[in-house]
C-alpha cells in the first residue's frame, strides 16, 4: 500500500532523515516511535510532500509520489493529520469538514458528515461552532474527521494522542481501530507507548533520522530494554 | 455650511467610497490568500477605465453598450490579472517579500507604458452613463443619478462577496487557504488553481472599479499609483484581509475627503488621510477590523554587513578623485549623478537589508532633502552650506513623522504605508504652489561660486558621499547597527533581551531618511532645478532596482548598482521610447535570474 525506501529530507542545510525505509499494507497499523527530534513528524511530512524529499522513493497504491505536491498526493487517497491539529479556526465544524471533502474513491470507505458524527458523536453537537472555539480534544477529533472526508485509503497520523485528556485518547484509539477495520492503512507517529501498544500491529523505532528497529508490536511489549533504549526520557 | 449642503457632500463621499472599496476589496482578497501585496492593483483599475472608454465607444452610447462595455472591461482585466499570476507571480510564492513586491511593481511599469502606447499621453474622456445622465434633487441639491447608483453598488458588492465567501465551496476553500495554505493543500486543495482564481477575481474587481469611474473622471496615466496608494491606506486602516474593514475604511476616508472639499480646504485632504492613518494605527496597529498576523516571516534576503573595508575601496576612492582630470562635460555630470544615486541607494540598502524594513517610498526622503535645500536657497536666500545642511535635517524630520505610523508595522504593511506616504509627499510638492512651485517646480538652485564649476562640484559631492558612506558603514557595524539587525531577525527575541524594538526601528529609519535627504540636497544643487518628479514613486523604485542590481549582501552593492543603473538608463533613454517598460523587464529578469544581485552573483558573497 505504502512503501518508503531510502527517504532523506532536510530543513535548509540541516539534514533530518538519513534513509528511512518503511512498508505497510492495507488494514495495517504501523506506529513510528521515537524521541522528540528523532524525525517522526519529518518522515510523515516528507511522505505527504509538505517537505520535498532530497532522496529516496515513496510509493503509494502503485503511484510514485516522492516530489509530488501535497494536493496531488491527497487526491491519490493518502490522508494526513498534522500533530498540532491545524483546524481552520474561523470556519465552523461543518465548513472544516467540507474543505476536506473529495469525491468517493473506489476501494475506500466513503465518508460523509453522518458517518463521521457516528465515529465522533461530540462533533455532531458542535456542527455550527467555529473550530477556534473548541477544546483541544474536540479539535483533534475534527482534524481526523476532516481528513477522512477525503475518503483516504491510507492515513498518516502525527502524534494523535499528544496533549489530550485520557478520555479523548481513548476515543482516538477507538477511532484508529475502527479505521483499521475499514481496511485503511495507518502510519502513526507516537511518543505514547501505551497508545501505540493498544492500536498498532507493528512498530518502527526511529532515532536520529534512521530506522533502528522494525517488528511486531508484541516484540516491543516483551523487550523492555528496546523501549528504554530508544524511547525513555 | 447648511445641513443640506453637508448632506450633499456626504452623498458625494459615499459614491467615492464605493469605487475605493471595489479596488481595496480585490487587493485584500488577493493578499489574504496569496500573501502577495499587489502593487499593480492600481494599474488594473487604470486598465479597466481605459478599456471601458474604448469599449463603450465601440459598442455605442446606449445603455446596453455602456453596461456591456463596463462588464467586458472588468472581465478583460480579470483575464489580464490571471495571465500576470500565471506568468510571473506563480514562480515567486516562496520568494522573499521584497522580490514579490518588486515583481508586481515591474507590472506597474509595463502596464503604464503599454497604456501610453495604446491610448497616448492625453487623458481619455468617457461618456456619461446613458439613462443615468440626470440628477435627483435631494435636500435641495442636485445629486447625479450615477452617484446614487454607485452608492448602492458598494454595499451590494460587499454583500455579494460575503455570500460568495460564506455560502460557496469556493469561498470556504478561500477562507481555509487564507488561514493555513499548507494544511489546505494537504487536504487536496490545489493551491495554484485557487490562487489563480482569487487573483482573477481580485483583478476583475479592480477593473470594475476603474470601469465604473468612466462617467466620473477621465482615464489618465497617473491613476495607477494614485489609486494603489489610496487602496493601501484603505486596507491598512481597515485591516488587511478584512472586507468589512475595507468597506468601513473606504467610507471613513472618502467621507473625510468629501468634507474637506465641501469646506473649501481641498488641499487638506492629503493631510487628513495621513492623520486618519496615524490615529487608527496608533490605537489599533492591525487596522479597524484586522487581526494580528500569525508570525512575521523572516526576511530571507541575506544581508551581511561584516568584513573590513578592503583596500580596493581606497584605490577606487583615489581613482575617483582623479576622474575630473580625464573626464569633463557630460560624462562628469553622469559621474555626479552616479555618486548621488550611490548614496541614495546605500541609504535604501541599509533600510531594506540590515534593518529589514522594506520601503517603496524612499524617494520621499530624497525629495524632502532636495526641496528643503531648494526652498532654503531660492525662497529664503540661505547660503549653500546651510541649505545643504538643512537637507538631511528636513528628511530626518520626515522620517520621524513617517515612523509615527510605521514603526509598529513591518513587512508588507510597511511597504504599503511607505508607498502611501511617498504619494502624499509627492502630492504636497505637486499642489503647494506657493512653496514648491507646484508642477513647475523650483528653478535657480545653484551652488555657491567656489563650487559652481562641474569639476569642483564633483569633488564636493565625492567628499560628502564618501564620508556619508563611511559613516553609514561604521554605524551598520557598530552596537546600534547590530541591535537593529537583531530586531530584523526576530523582533520578539530582541524585545525579550531588552532591546527597544520601536526605538531601534525609528533610529534605522532616521539614519536612512537623513542620508537619503543629504543625497537629495546634493542633487538639488547639481541640477539647479527641482520638479515633483524628484520625489515620485518611480524614483523610489529606481533606488530598489539599484539595490537589487548591486545585491543586498554587500555595502558596495549600491555603488555598483547606481553606476550600472545610471549607465543603462542613459543608454536606453537615448535609444528606447518605452524606457519604463524596459526597467520593468529588467526588474523581472533580476528577480527571476539574479535575486542576490550582481555583487552576490560575482561571488563577493561569502559562506
Coordinates of N, CA and C in Angstrom, one line a residue, chain A residues 48 50 70-71 74-75 80 82 86-91 95 98-102 130 146-147, chain B residues 165-166 169 172-173 175-177 179-180 182-191 193 291 607:
Chain A
X48 N 4.1 13.1 2.7 CA 2.9 13.8 2.2 C 3.3 14.9 1.2
X50 N 4.8 17.7 2.0 CA 4.9 19.0 2.7 C 6.3 19.5 2.8
X70 N 1.5 18.3 -2.4 CA 0.6 17.7 -1.4 C -0.8 17.4 -1.9
X71 N -1.3 18.4 -2.7 CA -2.7 18.2 -3.1 C -2.9 17.0 -4.0
X74 N -2.8 13.9 -1.8 CA -4.0 13.8 -1.1 C -5.1 13.2 -2.0
X75 N -5.1 13.7 -3.3 CA -6.1 13.2 -4.2 C -5.9 11.8 -4.7
X80 N -3.6 13.0 5.6 CA -2.6 13.5 6.5 C -3.3 14.2 7.7
X82 N -2.2 16.5 10.9 CA -1.0 17.1 11.5 C -1.0 17.0 13.0
X86 N -4.2 22.1 13.6 CA -4.3 23.0 12.4 C -5.8 23.0 11.9
X87 N -6.8 23.1 12.7 CA -8.1 23.3 12.2 C -8.2 24.7 11.7
X88 N -9.1 24.9 10.8 CA -9.4 26.3 10.3 C -10.2 27.0 11.3
X89 N -9.6 27.8 12.1 CA -10.2 28.3 13.3 C -11.4 29.2 13.0
X90 N -11.4 29.9 11.9 CA -12.5 30.8 11.6 C -13.7 30.1 10.9
X91 N -13.5 28.8 10.6 CA -14.6 28.1 9.9 C -15.3 27.2 10.9
X95 N -18.0 23.5 8.0 CA -17.2 24.1 6.9 C -15.8 23.4 6.9
X98 N -16.2 20.3 5.1 CA -16.4 20.5 3.6 C -15.1 20.7 2.9
X99 N -14.1 21.5 3.6 CA -12.9 21.7 2.9 C -12.1 20.4 2.6
X100 N -12.3 19.4 3.5 CA -11.6 18.1 3.3 C -12.3 17.2 2.3
X101 N -13.5 17.6 1.9 CA -14.3 16.7 1.0 C -13.7 16.4 -0.3
X102 N -13.7 15.1 -0.7 CA -13.3 14.8 -2.0 C -14.3 13.7 -2.6
X130 N -17.6 27.5 15.6 CA -16.3 27.8 15.0 C -15.2 26.9 15.6
X146 N -11.9 15.7 9.4 CA -11.7 16.5 8.2 C -10.9 15.7 7.2
X147 N -9.9 15.0 7.6 CA -9.0 14.3 6.7 C -9.8 13.1 6.1
Chain B
X165 N -18.1 34.1 -0.1 CA -17.1 33.6 0.9 C -17.8 32.7 1.9
X166 N -19.1 33.0 2.3 CA -19.7 32.3 3.4 C -20.5 31.1 2.8
X169 N -18.6 26.7 -1.8 CA -17.4 25.9 -1.6 C -16.1 26.6 -1.9
X172 N -15.4 28.8 1.0 CA -14.8 28.0 2.1 C -13.3 27.7 1.9
X173 N -13.0 27.3 0.6 CA -11.6 27.0 0.3 C -10.8 28.2 0.4
X175 N -11.3 30.8 2.4 CA -11.1 31.1 3.8 C -10.2 30.2 4.5
X176 N -10.3 28.9 4.1 CA -9.3 27.9 4.7 C -7.9 28.2 4.2
X177 N -7.7 28.5 3.0 CA -6.3 28.8 2.5 C -5.8 30.1 3.1
X179 N -6.3 31.0 6.1 CA -5.8 30.7 7.4 C -4.5 29.8 7.4
X180 N -4.5 28.8 6.5 CA -3.4 27.8 6.5 C -3.3 27.2 5.1
X182 N -0.9 25.6 3.7 CA -0.3 24.2 3.6 C -1.2 23.1 4.0
X183 N -2.0 23.4 5.1 CA -3.0 22.4 5.5 C -4.0 22.2 4.4
X184 N -4.5 23.3 3.8 CA -5.5 23.1 2.8 C -5.0 22.3 1.6
X185 N -3.7 22.4 1.3 CA -3.2 21.6 0.2 C -3.0 20.2 0.6
X186 N -2.7 19.9 1.9 CA -2.6 18.5 2.3 C -4.0 17.9 2.3
X187 N -5.0 18.7 2.3 CA -6.4 18.1 2.2 C -6.8 18.0 0.8
X188 N -5.9 18.2 -0.2 CA -6.3 18.0 -1.6 C -6.7 19.3 -2.3
X189 N -6.6 20.5 -1.7 CA -6.9 21.7 -2.4 C -5.8 22.2 -3.2
X190 N -6.0 22.3 -4.5 CA -5.0 22.7 -5.5 C -4.7 24.2 -5.3
X191 N -3.6 24.5 -4.6 CA -3.3 25.9 -4.3 C -3.2 26.8 -5.6
X193 N -4.4 26.5 -8.5 CA -5.6 26.9 -9.2 C -6.4 27.9 -8.3
X291 N -6.9 41.4 12.2 CA -6.4 40.6 13.3 C -4.9 40.6 13.2
X607 N 30.4 32.7 2.6 CA 29.8 31.5 3.3 C 29.4 30.4 2.4

